[in-house]
């Protein structure tokens, strides 16, 4: 039971608590730590890339190593940094925003985070076990089938494991938001963070299965001797491209929608105004989610699908700009005439608007299929997606980190250092990526490890690398800020920003492990704000004070994920040196133990699943007396 | 998280519930026998060597009817409280069909259009 173990107070007790926790607030912290770690790792890889490209004819990284670094940079940033960090904020806020005591499936929540962590570790172990994947984050089959060694196998298996975790978490959030809302929290009263989480969850449910299928086909080809992508044997590599982008385009919306959610909260909080055009915002979110599935082939204009197919996908792509534009205008109207407070999160939010719009505009340019023949595979594309992903998603993550830090840890990050981080990061970001548009238009290709002197690329690349250095400085200041804040440990009380509007800010800090002593009654959009303005500043309870039910901790999710982690090694080495294997791994030494490792790993997973199904774990009750004691203590603390 | 509370029912409530359940049961059985009948017809047509194109069309139609019955009667899509499940399935089918059509046209047939 959560509080019983935590009271032992040793380091090991804390670690054990986190390994077994099913509390969404602690899982959020796990996501934050693991995602933050991978973010730094991906950042180091980015710095290596920019050092290599800073000057012409550089041999800081060899061509092969460069391919590994760019592949791992992209894969890590998308799957292991951006998405988990968004999950951190979703876990930290959504159950609180809808007035629930936990998510719908706390056990699955824990399973999701451990699958992600083990998948991420597996992928990164490739660095030490014979070389990282080198076929790009898109891993096009024509490259990935030919890539020698086990690098691509690490990619396929690692993403399969962590992808399963993402899918599970997606289902969990959809169910939570549909079924666990407090009385009065109708759909059209849900804060935008909750809405965007819901739509992103739906996108995960629909978009991850195609990736799973594609990865399985790749795994079968590379590890078990099938021929889905092997052209000599009648396979077709284009199938991978379709499957990947059917997943891949929705994926970018899985990333950006929660980012929109975070910014919507920040805008209305620090402009001290209700979000302008709330229902249009909701409508636009849903519409973007729907359109997101109809446009995947805009990544494949140059494949030769034909002019009709290209035209259809080009038009569908441009259509997405309409709901996105609606959102941009609504944010502008939200701050219009508001009494704006320039906190760190608000700075990121204000910087996000022009930065993201620039990325959107280049997106529309690329959506013009004939023009895309020029842009495709050039640095222009690199500039586009960094403008949307860094200017949109990463800004949101940094803003969210400052904004939700008190909710997660009951302390405040330093505003002064936060603003220094912001300016370093903001200037560095534009310095790095603005110039890359021009590099692309001048003809510099992406994913090439160096360039010749005298092509006119030198100065621009140097500027770009210097900008990257500024961003790295910004992140270092952020890390210092976090260390100082944790060391000082100066607790803050309820509603630390002073202008909280939504339910999560109505809770005492640190948030009790059961969240709400009594499930609140929601009387409208911005539930807490309404009580501040029209009530006495306290949420009205929707139930009488009574015992309630909470789930028990469990180590099973950890063991289950560990089993898949072990099994992945078996699958990975299975084809080594076998005569039926593809050329890429046929010359490697035979690993006779691989099959048994696979079997043992799967056995661990299945046995833990069986244990889980046969062991009746009914959870426990939090008693009325304990809740009353907590409430009294809070009151004493407040005085 | 709601605890299961064993509330006792009045006699009328109990009778109503029974009647409802009987009706439900009858519907399930009717649907089930209808589906068996359709399967039987499909096999029968093949056994009797009907025209192949004709069989293909009819079997596809039967299959469609069976899927609808399956969803609505056996998987309770007709009941209240399944709006989201219904929405998800319809949207999912829409996407799946769109993906299949593109795959057939631009990957399998392979002619640029
Ligand atoms: C107005 C909205 C957008 C439009 C019209 C758009 C359009 C496009 C097009 C046409 C491409 C393919 C270009 C090529 O490879 O030749 C592309 C690439 C890309 N876009 Fe966007 N985009 C939009 C928003 C976004 C957002 C919001 C994100 C992420 C948060 C994003 C992430 C990416 C990525 C990662 C790639 C490159 C994939 C790769 O080849 O590695 N885009 N975009
Ligand atoms: Cu796209």
Short mmCIF file of N, CA, C and O in Angstrom, two decimals, chain A residues 255-362:
data_model
loop_
_atom_site.label_atom_id
_atom_site.label_comp_id
_atom_site.label_asym_id
_atom_site.label_seq_id
_atom_site.Cartn_x
_atom_site.Cartn_y
_atom_site.Cartn_z
N UNK A 255 1.74 14.42 -31.15
CA UNK A 255 2.67 15.29 -30.43
C UNK A 255 2.12 16.70 -30.28
O UNK A 255 2.21 17.30 -29.22
N UNK A 256 1.56 17.25 -31.36
CA UNK A 256 1.26 18.68 -31.31
C UNK A 256 -0.06 18.95 -30.58
O UNK A 256 -0.21 20.01 -29.96
N UNK A 257 -1.02 18.03 -30.62
CA UNK A 257 -2.31 18.35 -29.98
C UNK A 257 -2.17 18.57 -28.47
O UNK A 257 -2.65 19.59 -27.96
N UNK A 258 -1.52 17.65 -27.72
CA UNK A 258 -1.35 17.95 -26.30
C UNK A 258 -0.56 19.24 -26.08
O UNK A 258 -0.81 19.96 -25.09
N UNK A 259 0.37 19.54 -27.01
CA UNK A 259 1.10 20.80 -26.88
C UNK A 259 0.11 21.97 -27.00
O UNK A 259 0.17 22.93 -26.22
N UNK A 260 -0.81 21.88 -27.96
CA UNK A 260 -1.86 22.90 -28.07
C UNK A 260 -2.64 22.98 -26.76
O UNK A 260 -3.02 24.08 -26.31
N UNK A 261 -2.90 21.83 -26.15
CA UNK A 261 -3.64 21.81 -24.90
C UNK A 261 -2.92 22.57 -23.81
O UNK A 261 -3.50 23.42 -23.14
N UNK A 262 -1.62 22.29 -23.66
CA UNK A 262 -0.85 22.98 -22.62
C UNK A 262 -0.88 24.49 -22.86
O UNK A 262 -1.13 25.28 -21.94
N UNK A 263 -0.68 24.91 -24.12
CA UNK A 263 -0.66 26.35 -24.41
C UNK A 263 -2.03 26.98 -24.16
O UNK A 263 -2.12 28.11 -23.68
N UNK A 264 -3.10 26.26 -24.50
CA UNK A 264 -4.42 26.83 -24.26
C UNK A 264 -4.62 27.14 -22.78
O UNK A 264 -5.16 28.18 -22.42
N UNK A 265 -4.18 26.21 -21.92
CA UNK A 265 -4.30 26.44 -20.48
C UNK A 265 -3.48 27.66 -20.06
O UNK A 265 -3.93 28.50 -19.30
N UNK A 266 -2.24 27.72 -20.59
CA UNK A 266 -1.35 28.81 -20.18
C UNK A 266 -1.89 30.16 -20.65
O UNK A 266 -1.90 31.13 -19.89
N UNK A 267 -2.38 30.22 -21.88
CA UNK A 267 -2.91 31.49 -22.40
C UNK A 267 -4.04 31.99 -21.52
O UNK A 267 -4.06 33.15 -21.12
N UNK A 268 -5.00 31.13 -21.23
CA UNK A 268 -6.15 31.66 -20.49
C UNK A 268 -5.77 31.96 -19.04
O UNK A 268 -6.29 32.90 -18.45
N UNK A 269 -4.82 31.19 -18.48
CA UNK A 269 -4.43 31.49 -17.10
C UNK A 269 -3.74 32.85 -17.01
O UNK A 269 -4.11 33.68 -16.18
N UNK A 270 -2.74 33.06 -17.87
CA UNK A 270 -1.92 34.26 -17.70
C UNK A 270 -2.44 35.46 -18.48
O UNK A 270 -1.88 36.55 -18.37
N UNK A 271 -3.50 35.28 -19.28
CA UNK A 271 -4.20 36.45 -19.80
C UNK A 271 -5.40 36.74 -18.90
O UNK A 271 -6.12 37.71 -19.10
N UNK A 272 -5.61 35.88 -17.89
CA UNK A 272 -6.73 35.98 -16.95
C UNK A 272 -8.05 36.17 -17.68
O UNK A 272 -8.86 37.03 -17.36
N UNK A 273 -8.20 35.35 -18.75
CA UNK A 273 -9.44 35.42 -19.53
C UNK A 273 -9.86 34.02 -19.88
O UNK A 273 -9.03 33.13 -20.01
N UNK A 274 -11.16 33.87 -20.05
CA UNK A 274 -11.66 32.60 -20.54
C UNK A 274 -11.11 32.37 -21.94
O UNK A 274 -10.94 33.32 -22.70
N UNK A 275 -10.83 31.11 -22.29
CA UNK A 275 -10.33 30.82 -23.62
C UNK A 275 -11.33 31.30 -24.67
O UNK A 275 -12.51 30.99 -24.59
N UNK A 276 -10.85 32.09 -25.64
CA UNK A 276 -11.75 32.60 -26.67
C UNK A 276 -12.18 31.45 -27.58
O UNK A 276 -11.36 30.63 -27.98
N UNK A 277 -13.46 31.42 -27.91
CA UNK A 277 -13.95 30.43 -28.87
C UNK A 277 -13.73 29.00 -28.44
O UNK A 277 -13.26 28.17 -29.22
N UNK A 278 -14.11 28.71 -27.19
CA UNK A 278 -13.85 27.36 -26.66
C UNK A 278 -14.41 26.27 -27.57
O UNK A 278 -13.72 25.32 -27.92
N UNK A 279 -15.66 26.43 -27.99
CA UNK A 279 -16.25 25.33 -28.77
C UNK A 279 -15.59 25.21 -30.14
O UNK A 279 -15.42 24.09 -30.65
N UNK A 280 -15.15 26.33 -30.70
CA UNK A 280 -14.42 26.25 -31.97
C UNK A 280 -13.08 25.55 -31.77
O UNK A 280 -12.62 24.79 -32.64
N UNK A 281 -12.47 25.78 -30.62
CA UNK A 281 -11.20 25.11 -30.31
C UNK A 281 -11.39 23.61 -30.26
O UNK A 281 -10.60 22.84 -30.80
N UNK A 282 -12.46 23.19 -29.58
CA UNK A 282 -12.73 21.75 -29.47
C UNK A 282 -12.98 21.17 -30.85
O UNK A 282 -12.41 20.14 -31.24
N UNK A 283 -13.80 21.86 -31.60
CA UNK A 283 -14.14 21.40 -32.95
C UNK A 283 -12.89 21.29 -33.81
O UNK A 283 -12.66 20.29 -34.50
N UNK A 284 -12.03 22.30 -33.73
CA UNK A 284 -10.80 22.28 -34.53
C UNK A 284 -9.90 21.12 -34.12
O UNK A 284 -9.29 20.46 -34.97
N UNK A 285 -9.84 20.85 -32.81
CA UNK A 285 -9.01 19.73 -32.34
C UNK A 285 -9.47 18.42 -32.95
O UNK A 285 -8.68 17.63 -33.48
N UNK A 286 -10.79 18.19 -32.89
CA UNK A 286 -11.33 16.95 -33.42
C UNK A 286 -11.10 16.86 -34.93
O UNK A 286 -10.70 15.83 -35.46
N UNK A 287 -11.31 17.99 -35.60
CA UNK A 287 -11.16 18.01 -37.05
C UNK A 287 -9.71 17.73 -37.47
O UNK A 287 -9.45 16.97 -38.40
N UNK A 288 -8.77 18.33 -36.76
CA UNK A 288 -7.36 18.07 -37.06
C UNK A 288 -7.07 16.59 -36.88
O UNK A 288 -6.41 15.95 -37.71
N UNK A 289 -7.61 16.02 -35.79
CA UNK A 289 -7.40 14.59 -35.55
C UNK A 289 -7.93 13.75 -36.69
O UNK A 289 -7.28 12.80 -37.14
N UNK A 290 -9.09 14.10 -37.19
CA UNK A 290 -9.69 13.31 -38.26
C UNK A 290 -8.91 13.47 -39.56
O UNK A 290 -8.52 12.50 -40.19
N UNK A 291 -8.65 14.72 -39.96
CA UNK A 291 -7.91 14.96 -41.20
C UNK A 291 -6.51 14.34 -41.16
O UNK A 291 -5.97 13.94 -42.18
N UNK A 292 -5.95 14.27 -39.95
CA UNK A 292 -4.59 13.78 -39.80
C UNK A 292 -4.39 12.41 -40.42
O UNK A 292 -3.27 12.04 -40.76
N UNK A 293 -5.47 11.64 -40.57
CA UNK A 293 -5.33 10.30 -41.12
C UNK A 293 -5.43 10.26 -42.64
O UNK A 293 -5.21 9.22 -43.24
N UNK A 294 -5.78 11.36 -43.23
CA UNK A 294 -6.10 11.35 -44.66
C UNK A 294 -4.97 11.93 -45.49
O UNK A 294 -5.15 12.21 -46.66
N UNK A 295 -3.81 12.16 -44.90
CA UNK A 295 -2.80 12.97 -45.60
C UNK A 295 -1.43 12.29 -45.67
O UNK A 295 -0.48 12.91 -46.12
N UNK A 296 -1.35 11.02 -45.23
CA UNK A 296 -0.01 10.46 -45.03
C UNK A 296 0.86 10.50 -46.27
O UNK A 296 2.07 10.63 -46.17
N UNK A 297 0.24 10.39 -47.47
CA UNK A 297 1.08 10.28 -48.67
C UNK A 297 1.76 11.59 -49.03
O UNK A 297 2.54 11.63 -49.99
N UNK A 298 1.52 12.70 -48.26
CA UNK A 298 2.28 13.91 -48.59
C UNK A 298 3.76 13.73 -48.26
O UNK A 298 4.57 14.54 -48.66
N UNK A 299 4.10 12.67 -47.53
CA UNK A 299 5.52 12.37 -47.33
C UNK A 299 6.08 11.56 -48.49
O UNK A 299 7.27 11.24 -48.50
N UNK A 300 5.21 11.19 -49.43
CA UNK A 300 5.62 10.27 -50.50
C UNK A 300 5.33 10.83 -51.88
O UNK A 300 5.19 10.08 -52.84
N UNK A 301 5.26 12.16 -51.98
CA UNK A 301 4.95 12.77 -53.29
C UNK A 301 5.94 12.33 -54.36
O UNK A 301 5.58 12.16 -55.52
N UNK A 302 7.21 12.15 -53.96
CA UNK A 302 8.23 11.85 -54.98
C UNK A 302 8.37 10.36 -55.26
O UNK A 302 9.22 9.96 -56.04
N UNK A 303 7.53 9.55 -54.60
CA UNK A 303 7.63 8.10 -54.82
C UNK A 303 7.12 7.73 -56.22
O UNK A 303 7.54 6.72 -56.79
N UNK A 304 6.24 8.56 -56.76
CA UNK A 304 5.67 8.26 -58.07
C UNK A 304 4.30 7.62 -57.97
O UNK A 304 3.99 6.66 -58.66
N UNK A 305 3.48 8.15 -57.08
CA UNK A 305 2.13 7.63 -56.95
C UNK A 305 1.26 8.05 -58.12
O UNK A 305 0.22 7.47 -58.35
N UNK A 306 1.68 9.06 -58.84
CA UNK A 306 0.89 9.57 -59.95
C UNK A 306 0.24 10.88 -59.58
O UNK A 306 0.02 11.17 -58.41
N UNK A 307 -0.07 11.68 -60.61
CA UNK A 307 -0.58 13.03 -60.35
C UNK A 307 -1.93 13.07 -59.64
O UNK A 307 -2.15 13.95 -58.81
N UNK A 308 -2.83 12.12 -59.93
CA UNK A 308 -4.13 12.16 -59.27
C UNK A 308 -3.98 11.90 -57.77
O UNK A 308 -4.51 12.65 -56.94
N UNK A 309 -3.25 10.85 -57.44
CA UNK A 309 -3.04 10.54 -56.02
C UNK A 309 -2.36 11.71 -55.33
O UNK A 309 -2.77 12.13 -54.24
N UNK A 310 -1.33 12.27 -55.95
CA UNK A 310 -0.64 13.40 -55.34
C UNK A 310 -1.58 14.57 -55.12
O UNK A 310 -1.55 15.23 -54.08
N UNK A 311 -2.45 14.83 -56.12
CA UNK A 311 -3.36 15.97 -56.00
C UNK A 311 -4.32 15.77 -54.84
O UNK A 311 -4.57 16.70 -54.06
N UNK A 312 -4.84 14.54 -54.69
CA UNK A 312 -5.78 14.27 -53.60
C UNK A 312 -5.11 14.53 -52.25
O UNK A 312 -5.65 15.24 -51.39
N UNK A 313 -3.91 13.99 -52.10
CA UNK A 313 -3.24 14.14 -50.81
C UNK A 313 -2.78 15.58 -50.58
O UNK A 313 -2.76 16.04 -49.44
N UNK A 314 -2.43 16.28 -51.65
CA UNK A 314 -2.03 17.67 -51.50
C UNK A 314 -3.21 18.50 -50.97
O UNK A 314 -3.06 19.28 -50.02
N UNK A 315 -4.39 18.29 -51.56
CA UNK A 315 -5.56 19.06 -51.13
C UNK A 315 -5.93 18.74 -49.69
O UNK A 315 -6.19 19.64 -48.89
N UNK A 316 -5.93 17.45 -49.37
CA UNK A 316 -6.29 17.06 -48.00
C UNK A 316 -5.32 17.70 -47.01
O UNK A 316 -5.74 18.19 -45.95
N UNK A 317 -4.04 17.75 -47.38
CA UNK A 317 -3.05 18.34 -46.48
C UNK A 317 -3.33 19.81 -46.26
O UNK A 317 -3.29 20.31 -45.13
N UNK A 318 -3.63 20.51 -47.34
CA UNK A 318 -3.87 21.96 -47.19
C UNK A 318 -5.09 22.21 -46.33
O UNK A 318 -5.17 23.21 -45.60
N UNK A 319 -6.05 21.29 -46.39
CA UNK A 319 -7.28 21.48 -45.62
C UNK A 319 -6.98 21.55 -44.11
O UNK A 319 -7.67 22.24 -43.37
N UNK A 320 -5.94 20.85 -43.67
CA UNK A 320 -5.64 20.86 -42.23
C UNK A 320 -5.28 22.24 -41.75
O UNK A 320 -5.45 22.57 -40.58
N UNK A 321 -4.75 23.06 -42.65
CA UNK A 321 -4.34 24.39 -42.23
C UNK A 321 -5.54 25.20 -41.71
O UNK A 321 -5.37 26.10 -40.89
N UNK A 322 -6.76 24.85 -42.15
CA UNK A 322 -7.92 25.65 -41.75
C UNK A 322 -8.21 25.52 -40.25
O UNK A 322 -8.20 26.53 -39.53
N UNK A 323 -8.43 24.30 -39.73
CA UNK A 323 -8.63 24.22 -38.28
C UNK A 323 -7.42 24.72 -37.48
O UNK A 323 -7.60 25.30 -36.40
N UNK A 324 -6.21 24.52 -38.02
CA UNK A 324 -5.04 25.02 -37.30
C UNK A 324 -5.08 26.54 -37.22
O UNK A 324 -4.80 27.13 -36.17
N UNK A 325 -5.48 27.16 -38.33
CA UNK A 325 -5.61 28.62 -38.34
C UNK A 325 -6.64 29.10 -37.34
O UNK A 325 -6.43 30.10 -36.63
N UNK A 326 -7.74 28.36 -37.25
CA UNK A 326 -8.79 28.73 -36.28
C UNK A 326 -8.19 28.80 -34.88
O UNK A 326 -8.43 29.73 -34.11
N UNK A 327 -7.37 27.80 -34.57
CA UNK A 327 -6.76 27.76 -33.24
C UNK A 327 -5.86 28.96 -33.01
O UNK A 327 -5.92 29.62 -31.97
N UNK A 328 -5.03 29.26 -34.02
CA UNK A 328 -4.10 30.38 -33.86
C UNK A 328 -4.88 31.67 -33.56
O UNK A 328 -4.56 32.41 -32.63
N UNK A 329 -5.94 31.91 -34.32
CA UNK A 329 -6.70 33.14 -34.09
C UNK A 329 -7.35 33.14 -32.72
O UNK A 329 -7.39 34.17 -32.03
N UNK A 330 -7.86 31.98 -32.29
CA UNK A 330 -8.48 31.94 -30.97
C UNK A 330 -7.49 32.25 -29.86
O UNK A 330 -7.84 32.91 -28.88
N UNK A 331 -6.27 31.77 -30.01
CA UNK A 331 -5.27 32.09 -28.98
C UNK A 331 -4.99 33.59 -28.98
O UNK A 331 -4.88 34.22 -27.93
N UNK A 332 -4.87 34.15 -30.18
CA UNK A 332 -4.59 35.58 -30.24
C UNK A 332 -5.74 36.37 -29.59
O UNK A 332 -5.52 37.29 -28.81
N UNK A 333 -6.98 35.96 -29.88
CA UNK A 333 -8.11 36.66 -29.28
C UNK A 333 -8.19 36.42 -27.78
O UNK A 333 -8.76 37.24 -27.05
N UNK A 334 -7.64 35.31 -27.31
CA UNK A 334 -7.65 35.07 -25.87
C UNK A 334 -6.74 36.08 -25.16
O UNK A 334 -7.11 36.64 -24.12
N UNK A 335 -5.57 36.32 -25.75
CA UNK A 335 -4.68 37.27 -25.06
C UNK A 335 -5.10 38.72 -25.33
O UNK A 335 -4.81 39.60 -24.54
N UNK A 336 -5.81 38.94 -26.42
CA UNK A 336 -6.27 40.28 -26.78
C UNK A 336 -7.07 40.89 -25.64
O UNK A 336 -8.08 40.35 -25.23
N UNK A 337 -6.61 42.00 -25.11
CA UNK A 337 -7.38 42.67 -24.06
C UNK A 337 -7.33 41.98 -22.71
O UNK A 337 -7.98 42.42 -21.78
N UNK A 338 -6.53 40.91 -22.59
CA UNK A 338 -6.41 40.28 -21.28
C UNK A 338 -5.42 41.04 -20.43
O UNK A 338 -4.67 41.88 -20.93
N UNK A 339 -5.41 40.78 -19.11
CA UNK A 339 -4.37 41.42 -18.30
C UNK A 339 -3.23 40.41 -18.20
O UNK A 339 -3.24 39.50 -17.41
N UNK A 340 -2.26 40.61 -19.09
CA UNK A 340 -1.25 39.58 -19.32
C UNK A 340 -0.17 39.64 -18.26
O UNK A 340 0.28 40.71 -17.88
N UNK A 341 0.24 38.45 -17.82
CA UNK A 341 1.33 38.34 -16.88
C UNK A 341 2.45 37.59 -17.57
O UNK A 341 2.25 36.47 -18.04
N UNK A 342 3.64 38.20 -17.64
CA UNK A 342 4.70 37.58 -18.44
C UNK A 342 5.52 36.60 -17.60
O UNK A 342 6.68 36.83 -17.32
N UNK A 343 4.91 35.51 -17.23
CA UNK A 343 5.65 34.46 -16.54
C UNK A 343 6.41 33.64 -17.58
O UNK A 343 6.18 33.78 -18.78
N UNK A 344 7.30 32.75 -17.09
CA UNK A 344 8.07 31.92 -18.02
C UNK A 344 7.16 31.10 -18.95
O UNK A 344 7.37 31.12 -20.16
N UNK A 345 6.17 30.38 -18.40
CA UNK A 345 5.31 29.62 -19.31
C UNK A 345 4.65 30.52 -20.36
O UNK A 345 4.53 30.14 -21.52
N UNK A 346 4.25 31.73 -19.94
CA UNK A 346 3.58 32.63 -20.88
C UNK A 346 4.54 33.08 -21.97
O UNK A 346 4.15 33.25 -23.12
N UNK A 347 5.81 33.28 -21.61
CA UNK A 347 6.79 33.67 -22.63
C UNK A 347 6.88 32.59 -23.71
O UNK A 347 6.87 32.89 -24.91
N UNK A 348 6.97 31.33 -23.26
CA UNK A 348 7.01 30.25 -24.25
C UNK A 348 5.75 30.26 -25.10
O UNK A 348 5.80 30.07 -26.32
N UNK A 349 4.61 30.48 -24.47
CA UNK A 349 3.36 30.45 -25.21
C UNK A 349 3.31 31.57 -26.24
O UNK A 349 2.89 31.35 -27.39
N UNK A 350 3.78 32.76 -25.85
CA UNK A 350 3.76 33.88 -26.80
C UNK A 350 4.74 33.62 -27.94
O UNK A 350 4.45 33.92 -29.10
N UNK A 351 5.91 33.03 -27.62
CA UNK A 351 6.89 32.75 -28.66
C UNK A 351 6.41 31.63 -29.58
O UNK A 351 6.78 31.58 -30.75
N UNK A 352 5.59 30.77 -29.03
CA UNK A 352 5.09 29.63 -29.81
C UNK A 352 4.28 30.09 -31.02
O UNK A 352 4.42 29.53 -32.12
N UNK A 353 3.46 31.14 -30.87
CA UNK A 353 2.56 31.51 -31.97
C UNK A 353 3.32 31.81 -33.26
O UNK A 353 3.11 31.13 -34.26
N UNK A 354 4.21 32.80 -33.27
CA UNK A 354 4.90 33.06 -34.55
C UNK A 354 5.78 31.89 -35.00
O UNK A 354 5.82 31.59 -36.20
N UNK A 355 6.45 31.21 -34.04
CA UNK A 355 7.33 30.11 -34.44
C UNK A 355 6.53 29.02 -35.12
O UNK A 355 6.89 28.54 -36.20
N UNK A 356 5.42 28.63 -34.50
CA UNK A 356 4.65 27.53 -35.06
C UNK A 356 4.02 27.93 -36.39
O UNK A 356 3.93 27.12 -37.32
N UNK A 357 3.59 29.17 -36.49
CA UNK A 357 2.98 29.61 -37.76
C UNK A 357 3.99 29.50 -38.90
O UNK A 357 3.66 29.07 -40.00
N UNK A 358 5.25 29.84 -38.60
CA UNK A 358 6.26 29.70 -39.65
C UNK A 358 6.39 28.25 -40.10
O UNK A 358 6.50 27.96 -41.29
N UNK A 359 6.36 27.33 -39.15
CA UNK A 359 6.41 25.91 -39.51
C UNK A 359 5.20 25.48 -40.29
O UNK A 359 5.30 24.69 -41.24
N UNK A 360 4.03 26.02 -39.93
CA UNK A 360 2.81 25.68 -40.67
C UNK A 360 2.86 26.18 -42.10
O UNK A 360 2.46 25.49 -43.03
N UNK A 361 3.41 27.38 -42.27
CA UNK A 361 3.47 27.95 -43.62
C UNK A 361 4.38 27.12 -44.52
O UNK A 361 4.03 26.80 -45.66
N UNK A 362 5.56 26.71 -43.99
CA UNK A 362 6.41 25.87 -44.83
C UNK A 362 5.73 24.53 -45.09
O UNK A 362 5.92 23.93 -46.15
#
